[in-house]
GROMACS .gro file of C-alpha atoms in nm:
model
  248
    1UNK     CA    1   0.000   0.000   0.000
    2UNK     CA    2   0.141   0.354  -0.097
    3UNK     CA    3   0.017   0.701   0.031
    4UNK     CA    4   0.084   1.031  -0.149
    5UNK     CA    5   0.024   1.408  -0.024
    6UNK     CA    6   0.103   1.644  -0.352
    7UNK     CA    7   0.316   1.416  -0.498
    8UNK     CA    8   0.489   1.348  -0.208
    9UNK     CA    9   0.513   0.996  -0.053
   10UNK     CA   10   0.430   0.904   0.302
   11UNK     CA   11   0.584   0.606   0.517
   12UNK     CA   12   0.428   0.378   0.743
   13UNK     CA   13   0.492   0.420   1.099
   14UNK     CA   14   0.771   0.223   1.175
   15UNK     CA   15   0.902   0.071   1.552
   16UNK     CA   16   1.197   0.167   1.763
   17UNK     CA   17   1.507  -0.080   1.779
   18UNK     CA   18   1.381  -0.250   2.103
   19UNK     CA   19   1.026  -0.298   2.003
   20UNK     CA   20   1.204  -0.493   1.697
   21UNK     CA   21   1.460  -0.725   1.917
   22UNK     CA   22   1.173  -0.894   2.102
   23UNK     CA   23   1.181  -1.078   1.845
   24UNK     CA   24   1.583  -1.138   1.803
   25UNK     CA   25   1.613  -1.191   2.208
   26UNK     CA   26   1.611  -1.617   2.319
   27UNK     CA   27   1.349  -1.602   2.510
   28UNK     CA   28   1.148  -1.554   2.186
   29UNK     CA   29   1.032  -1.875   2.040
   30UNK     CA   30   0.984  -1.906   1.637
   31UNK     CA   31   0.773  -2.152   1.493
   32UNK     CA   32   0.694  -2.242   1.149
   33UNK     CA   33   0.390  -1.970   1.128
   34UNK     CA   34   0.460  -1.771   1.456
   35UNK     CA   35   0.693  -1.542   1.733
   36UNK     CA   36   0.567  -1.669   2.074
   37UNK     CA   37   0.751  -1.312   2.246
   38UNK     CA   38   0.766  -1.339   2.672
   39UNK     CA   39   0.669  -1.051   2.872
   40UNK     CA   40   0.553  -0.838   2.559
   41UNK     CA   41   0.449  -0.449   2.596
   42UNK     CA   42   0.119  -0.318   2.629
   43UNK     CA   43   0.158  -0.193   2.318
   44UNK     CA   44   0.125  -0.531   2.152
   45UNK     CA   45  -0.309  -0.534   2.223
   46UNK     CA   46  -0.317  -0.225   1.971
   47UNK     CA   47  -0.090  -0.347   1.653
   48UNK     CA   48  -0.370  -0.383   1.365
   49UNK     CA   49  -0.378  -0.640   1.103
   50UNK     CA   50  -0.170  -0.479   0.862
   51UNK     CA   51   0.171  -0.482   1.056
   52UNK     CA   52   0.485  -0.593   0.834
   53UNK     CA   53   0.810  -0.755   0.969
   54UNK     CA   54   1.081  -0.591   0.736
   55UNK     CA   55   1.363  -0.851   0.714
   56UNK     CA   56   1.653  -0.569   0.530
   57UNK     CA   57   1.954  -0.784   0.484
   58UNK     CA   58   1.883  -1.068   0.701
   59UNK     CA   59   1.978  -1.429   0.524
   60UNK     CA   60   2.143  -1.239   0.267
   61UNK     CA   61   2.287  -0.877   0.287
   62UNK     CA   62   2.126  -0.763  -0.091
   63UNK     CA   63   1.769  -0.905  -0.039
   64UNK     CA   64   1.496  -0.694   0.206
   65UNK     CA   65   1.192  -0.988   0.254
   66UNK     CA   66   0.900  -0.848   0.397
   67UNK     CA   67   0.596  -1.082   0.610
   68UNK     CA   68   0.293  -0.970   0.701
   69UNK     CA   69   0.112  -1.025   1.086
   70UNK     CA   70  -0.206  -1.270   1.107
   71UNK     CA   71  -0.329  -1.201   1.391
   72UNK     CA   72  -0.226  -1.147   1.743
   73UNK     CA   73  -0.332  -1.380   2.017
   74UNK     CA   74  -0.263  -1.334   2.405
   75UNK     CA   75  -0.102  -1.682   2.502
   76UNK     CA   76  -0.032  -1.878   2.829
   77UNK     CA   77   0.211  -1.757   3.134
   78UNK     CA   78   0.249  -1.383   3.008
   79UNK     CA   79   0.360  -1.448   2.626
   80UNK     CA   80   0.213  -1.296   2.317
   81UNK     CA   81   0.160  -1.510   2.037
   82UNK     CA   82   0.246  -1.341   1.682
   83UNK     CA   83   0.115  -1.558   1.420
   84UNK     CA   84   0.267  -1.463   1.068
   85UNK     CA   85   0.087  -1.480   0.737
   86UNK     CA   86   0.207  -1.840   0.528
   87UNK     CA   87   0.343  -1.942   0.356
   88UNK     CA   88   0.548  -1.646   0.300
   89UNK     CA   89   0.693  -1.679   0.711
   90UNK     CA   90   0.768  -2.078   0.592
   91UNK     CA   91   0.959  -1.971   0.281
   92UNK     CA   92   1.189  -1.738   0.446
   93UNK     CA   93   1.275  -1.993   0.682
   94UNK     CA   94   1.329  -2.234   0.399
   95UNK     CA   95   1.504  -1.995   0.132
   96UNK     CA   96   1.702  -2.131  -0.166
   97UNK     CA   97   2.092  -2.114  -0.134
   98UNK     CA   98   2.053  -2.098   0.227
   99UNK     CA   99   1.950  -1.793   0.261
  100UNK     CA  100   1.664  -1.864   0.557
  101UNK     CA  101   1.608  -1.598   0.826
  102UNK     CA  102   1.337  -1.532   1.094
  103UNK     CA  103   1.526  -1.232   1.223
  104UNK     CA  104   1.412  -0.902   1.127
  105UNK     CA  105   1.683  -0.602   1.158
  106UNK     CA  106   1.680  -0.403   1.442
  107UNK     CA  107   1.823  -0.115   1.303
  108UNK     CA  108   1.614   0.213   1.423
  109UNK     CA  109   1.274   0.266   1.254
  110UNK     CA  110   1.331  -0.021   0.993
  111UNK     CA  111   1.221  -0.365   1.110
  112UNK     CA  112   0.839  -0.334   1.176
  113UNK     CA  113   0.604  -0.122   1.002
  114UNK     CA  114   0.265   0.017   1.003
  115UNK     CA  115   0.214   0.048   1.394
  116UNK     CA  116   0.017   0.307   1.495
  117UNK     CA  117   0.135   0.388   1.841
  118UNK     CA  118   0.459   0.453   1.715
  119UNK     CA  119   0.610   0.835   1.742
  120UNK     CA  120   0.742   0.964   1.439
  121UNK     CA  121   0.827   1.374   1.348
  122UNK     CA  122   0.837   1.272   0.931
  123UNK     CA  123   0.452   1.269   0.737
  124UNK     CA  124   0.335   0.930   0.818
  125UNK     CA  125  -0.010   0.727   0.728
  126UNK     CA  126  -0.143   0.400   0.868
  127UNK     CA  127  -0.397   0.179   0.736
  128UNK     CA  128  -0.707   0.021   0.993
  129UNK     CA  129  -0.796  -0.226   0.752
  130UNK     CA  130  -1.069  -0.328   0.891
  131UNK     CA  131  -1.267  -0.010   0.890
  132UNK     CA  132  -1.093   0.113   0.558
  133UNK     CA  133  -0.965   0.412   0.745
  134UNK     CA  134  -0.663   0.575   0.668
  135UNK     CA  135  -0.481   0.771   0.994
  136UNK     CA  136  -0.251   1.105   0.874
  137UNK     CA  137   0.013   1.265   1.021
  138UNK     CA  138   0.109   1.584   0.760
  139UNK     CA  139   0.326   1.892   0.776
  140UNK     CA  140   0.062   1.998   0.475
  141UNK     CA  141  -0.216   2.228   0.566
  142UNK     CA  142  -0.557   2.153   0.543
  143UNK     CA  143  -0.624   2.511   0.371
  144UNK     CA  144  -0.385   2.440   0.091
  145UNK     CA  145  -0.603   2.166  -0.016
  146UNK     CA  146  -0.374   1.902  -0.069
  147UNK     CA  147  -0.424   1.676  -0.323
  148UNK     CA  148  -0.418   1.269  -0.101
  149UNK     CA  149  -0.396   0.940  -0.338
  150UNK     CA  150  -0.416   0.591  -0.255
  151UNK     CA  151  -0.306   0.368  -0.559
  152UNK     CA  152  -0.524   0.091  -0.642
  153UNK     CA  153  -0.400  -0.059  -0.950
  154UNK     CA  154  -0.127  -0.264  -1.008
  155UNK     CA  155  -0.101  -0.247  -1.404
  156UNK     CA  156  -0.076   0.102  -1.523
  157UNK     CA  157  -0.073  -0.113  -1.888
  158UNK     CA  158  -0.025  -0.416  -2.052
  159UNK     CA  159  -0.065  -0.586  -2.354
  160UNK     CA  160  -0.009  -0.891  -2.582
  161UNK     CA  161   0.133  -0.950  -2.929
  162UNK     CA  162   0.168  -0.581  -2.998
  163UNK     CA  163   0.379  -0.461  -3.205
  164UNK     CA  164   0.534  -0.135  -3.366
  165UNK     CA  165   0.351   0.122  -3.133
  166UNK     CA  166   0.515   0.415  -3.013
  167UNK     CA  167   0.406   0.609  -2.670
  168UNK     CA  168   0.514   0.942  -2.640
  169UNK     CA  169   0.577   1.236  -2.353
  170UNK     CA  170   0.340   0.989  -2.113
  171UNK     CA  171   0.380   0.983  -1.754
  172UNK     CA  172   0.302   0.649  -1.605
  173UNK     CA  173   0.274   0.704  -1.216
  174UNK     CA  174   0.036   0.621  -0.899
  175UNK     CA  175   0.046   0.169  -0.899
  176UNK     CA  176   0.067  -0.010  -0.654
  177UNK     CA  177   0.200  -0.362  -0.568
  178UNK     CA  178   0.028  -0.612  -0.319
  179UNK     CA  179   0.206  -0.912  -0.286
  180UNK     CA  180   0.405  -0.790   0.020
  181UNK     CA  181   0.106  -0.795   0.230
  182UNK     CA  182  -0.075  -1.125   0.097
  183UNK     CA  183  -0.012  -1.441   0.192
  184UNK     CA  184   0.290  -1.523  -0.001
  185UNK     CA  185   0.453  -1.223   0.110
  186UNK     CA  186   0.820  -1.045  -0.059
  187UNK     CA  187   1.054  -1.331   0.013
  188UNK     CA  188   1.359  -1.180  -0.207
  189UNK     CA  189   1.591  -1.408  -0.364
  190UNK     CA  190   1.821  -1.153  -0.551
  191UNK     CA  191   1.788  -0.883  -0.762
  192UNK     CA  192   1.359  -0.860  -0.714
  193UNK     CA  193   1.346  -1.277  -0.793
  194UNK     CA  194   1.063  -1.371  -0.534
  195UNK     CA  195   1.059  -1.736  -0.408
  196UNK     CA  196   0.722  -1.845  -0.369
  197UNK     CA  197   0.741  -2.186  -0.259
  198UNK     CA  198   0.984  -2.331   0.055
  199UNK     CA  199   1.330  -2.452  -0.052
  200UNK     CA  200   1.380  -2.841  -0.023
  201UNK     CA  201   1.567  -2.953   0.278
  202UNK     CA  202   1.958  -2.874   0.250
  203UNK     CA  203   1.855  -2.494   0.116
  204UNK     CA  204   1.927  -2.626  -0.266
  205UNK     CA  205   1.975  -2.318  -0.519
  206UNK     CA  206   1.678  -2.419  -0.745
  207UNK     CA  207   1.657  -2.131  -1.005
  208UNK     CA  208   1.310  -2.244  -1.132
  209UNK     CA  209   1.169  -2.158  -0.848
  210UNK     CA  210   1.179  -1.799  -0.858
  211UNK     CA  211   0.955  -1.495  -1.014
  212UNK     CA  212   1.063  -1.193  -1.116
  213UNK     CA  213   0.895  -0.927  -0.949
  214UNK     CA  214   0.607  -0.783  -1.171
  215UNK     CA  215   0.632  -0.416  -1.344
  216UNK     CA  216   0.332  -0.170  -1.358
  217UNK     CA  217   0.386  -0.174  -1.735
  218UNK     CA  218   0.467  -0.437  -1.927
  219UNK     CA  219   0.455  -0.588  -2.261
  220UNK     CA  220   0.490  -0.977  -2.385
  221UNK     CA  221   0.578  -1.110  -2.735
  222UNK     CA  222   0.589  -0.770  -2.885
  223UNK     CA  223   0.801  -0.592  -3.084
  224UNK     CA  224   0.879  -0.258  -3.231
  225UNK     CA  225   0.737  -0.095  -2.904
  226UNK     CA  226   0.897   0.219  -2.854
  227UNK     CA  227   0.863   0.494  -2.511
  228UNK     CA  228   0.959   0.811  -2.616
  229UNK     CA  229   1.061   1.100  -2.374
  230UNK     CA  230   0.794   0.899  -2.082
  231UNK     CA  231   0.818   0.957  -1.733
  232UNK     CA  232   0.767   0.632  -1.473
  233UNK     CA  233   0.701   0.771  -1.111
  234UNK     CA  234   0.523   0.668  -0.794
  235UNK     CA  235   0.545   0.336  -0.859
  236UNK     CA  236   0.466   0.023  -0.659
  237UNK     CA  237   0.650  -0.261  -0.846
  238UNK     CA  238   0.889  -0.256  -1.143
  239UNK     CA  239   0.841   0.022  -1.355
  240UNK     CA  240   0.892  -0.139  -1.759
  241UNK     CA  241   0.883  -0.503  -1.853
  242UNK     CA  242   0.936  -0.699  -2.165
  243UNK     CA  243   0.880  -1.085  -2.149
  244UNK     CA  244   0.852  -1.330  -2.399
  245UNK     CA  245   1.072  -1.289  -2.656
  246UNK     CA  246   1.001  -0.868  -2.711
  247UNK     CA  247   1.217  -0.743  -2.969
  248UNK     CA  248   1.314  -0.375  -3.055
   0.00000   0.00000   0.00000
């Protein structure tokens, strides 16, 4: 999910360091689909739906995998249960090329995002999913009538087969790209390669297992397809793609 004030993009609310290495420490128990976190804070009974574990450079140093929160349950003898959306929280603990990870980096304001408790002095949004209400904190006035958008779409366009079409001084902004909060998650393999499926055991480099990352616009078994002096901003995914054979 992006957020936009006058061009302008917003970030989720994102935790402090310590928040973050609950989830490092060894009293924290992981489990195939969940953090079972000891003592947790108060602040745990307000974290909506839509939190995201950012894992920046965790199992490998050029990859940042992203998992989204299930639900949160209160569990026995003072522990929190976090249960993690799968299969994306199985694949990154079964990565190709052994590359697994359950740890999410702890460096300030990075490894968990979209909590609204969290304190923040940079424009910041947050999404209560289930009331489809979206929570601003602006330096924008209200009297300047800012303009707000909310993405929706993730294909700006596409198209099949075509061929020797030229698009000229466009501007191809405002998509959006959902995967990181479904069920499958943003497990990166390298480069925007997503795995979508766990690694067999002994973390075996299987190359057919990954997808490249969609773009917003993209173009298969074409040819002669030609963007002239176009603009690609605000973009939730790739921005241009050519698959299946495209030729110039």
């Amino acid at each position: 999910l992006h957020f936009y004030v006058d061009g302008v993009r917003y970030q989720r609310p994102r935790a402090q360091a310590e928040v973050v290495s609950l989830f490092n420490a060894e009293s924290t128990t992981v489990t195939d689909d969940s953090y079972i976190v000891n003592s947790p804070p108060e602040s745990f009974k307000s974290w909506g739906e839509n939190v995201e574990f950012v894992y920046t450079g965790q199992g490998s140093p050029w990859t940042e995998s992203r998992c989204a929160v299930e639900s949160f349950e209160v569990g026995e003898n003072d522990t929190s249960i976090v249960r993690m959306k799968t299969p994306c929280f199985q694949i990154l603990q079964n990565k190709p090329c052994s590359q697994s990870t359950s740890t999410p980096v702890t460096i300030e304001n990075t490894g968990l995002e979209d909590l609204l408790e969290t304190t923040s002095s940079t424009p910041s949004f947050w999404v209560n999913v289930s009331t489809n209400t979206v929570y601003v904190k602006s330096t924008v006035s209200p009297e300047s009538d800012p303009v707000a958008i909310v993405p929706d779409l993730e294909t700006l366009v596409s198209g099949s087969d075509v061929h020797n079409v030229t698009f000229k001084n466009l501007r191809f902004s405002y998509a959006t790209y959902d995967r990181p909060t479904s069920d499958l998650g943003f497990v990166e393999q390298q480069s925007g390669a997503l795995v979508s499926s766990p690694a067999p055991p002994g973390g075996s480099c299987d190359n057919t297992a990954w997808v490249p990352m969609p773009s917003n616009v993209r173009f298969s078994n074409s040819s002669g397809v030609a963007l002239v002096g176009c603009v690609f901003s605000s973009l939730g995914a790739g921005a241009l793609q050519f698959t299946g054979g495209g030729q110039d």
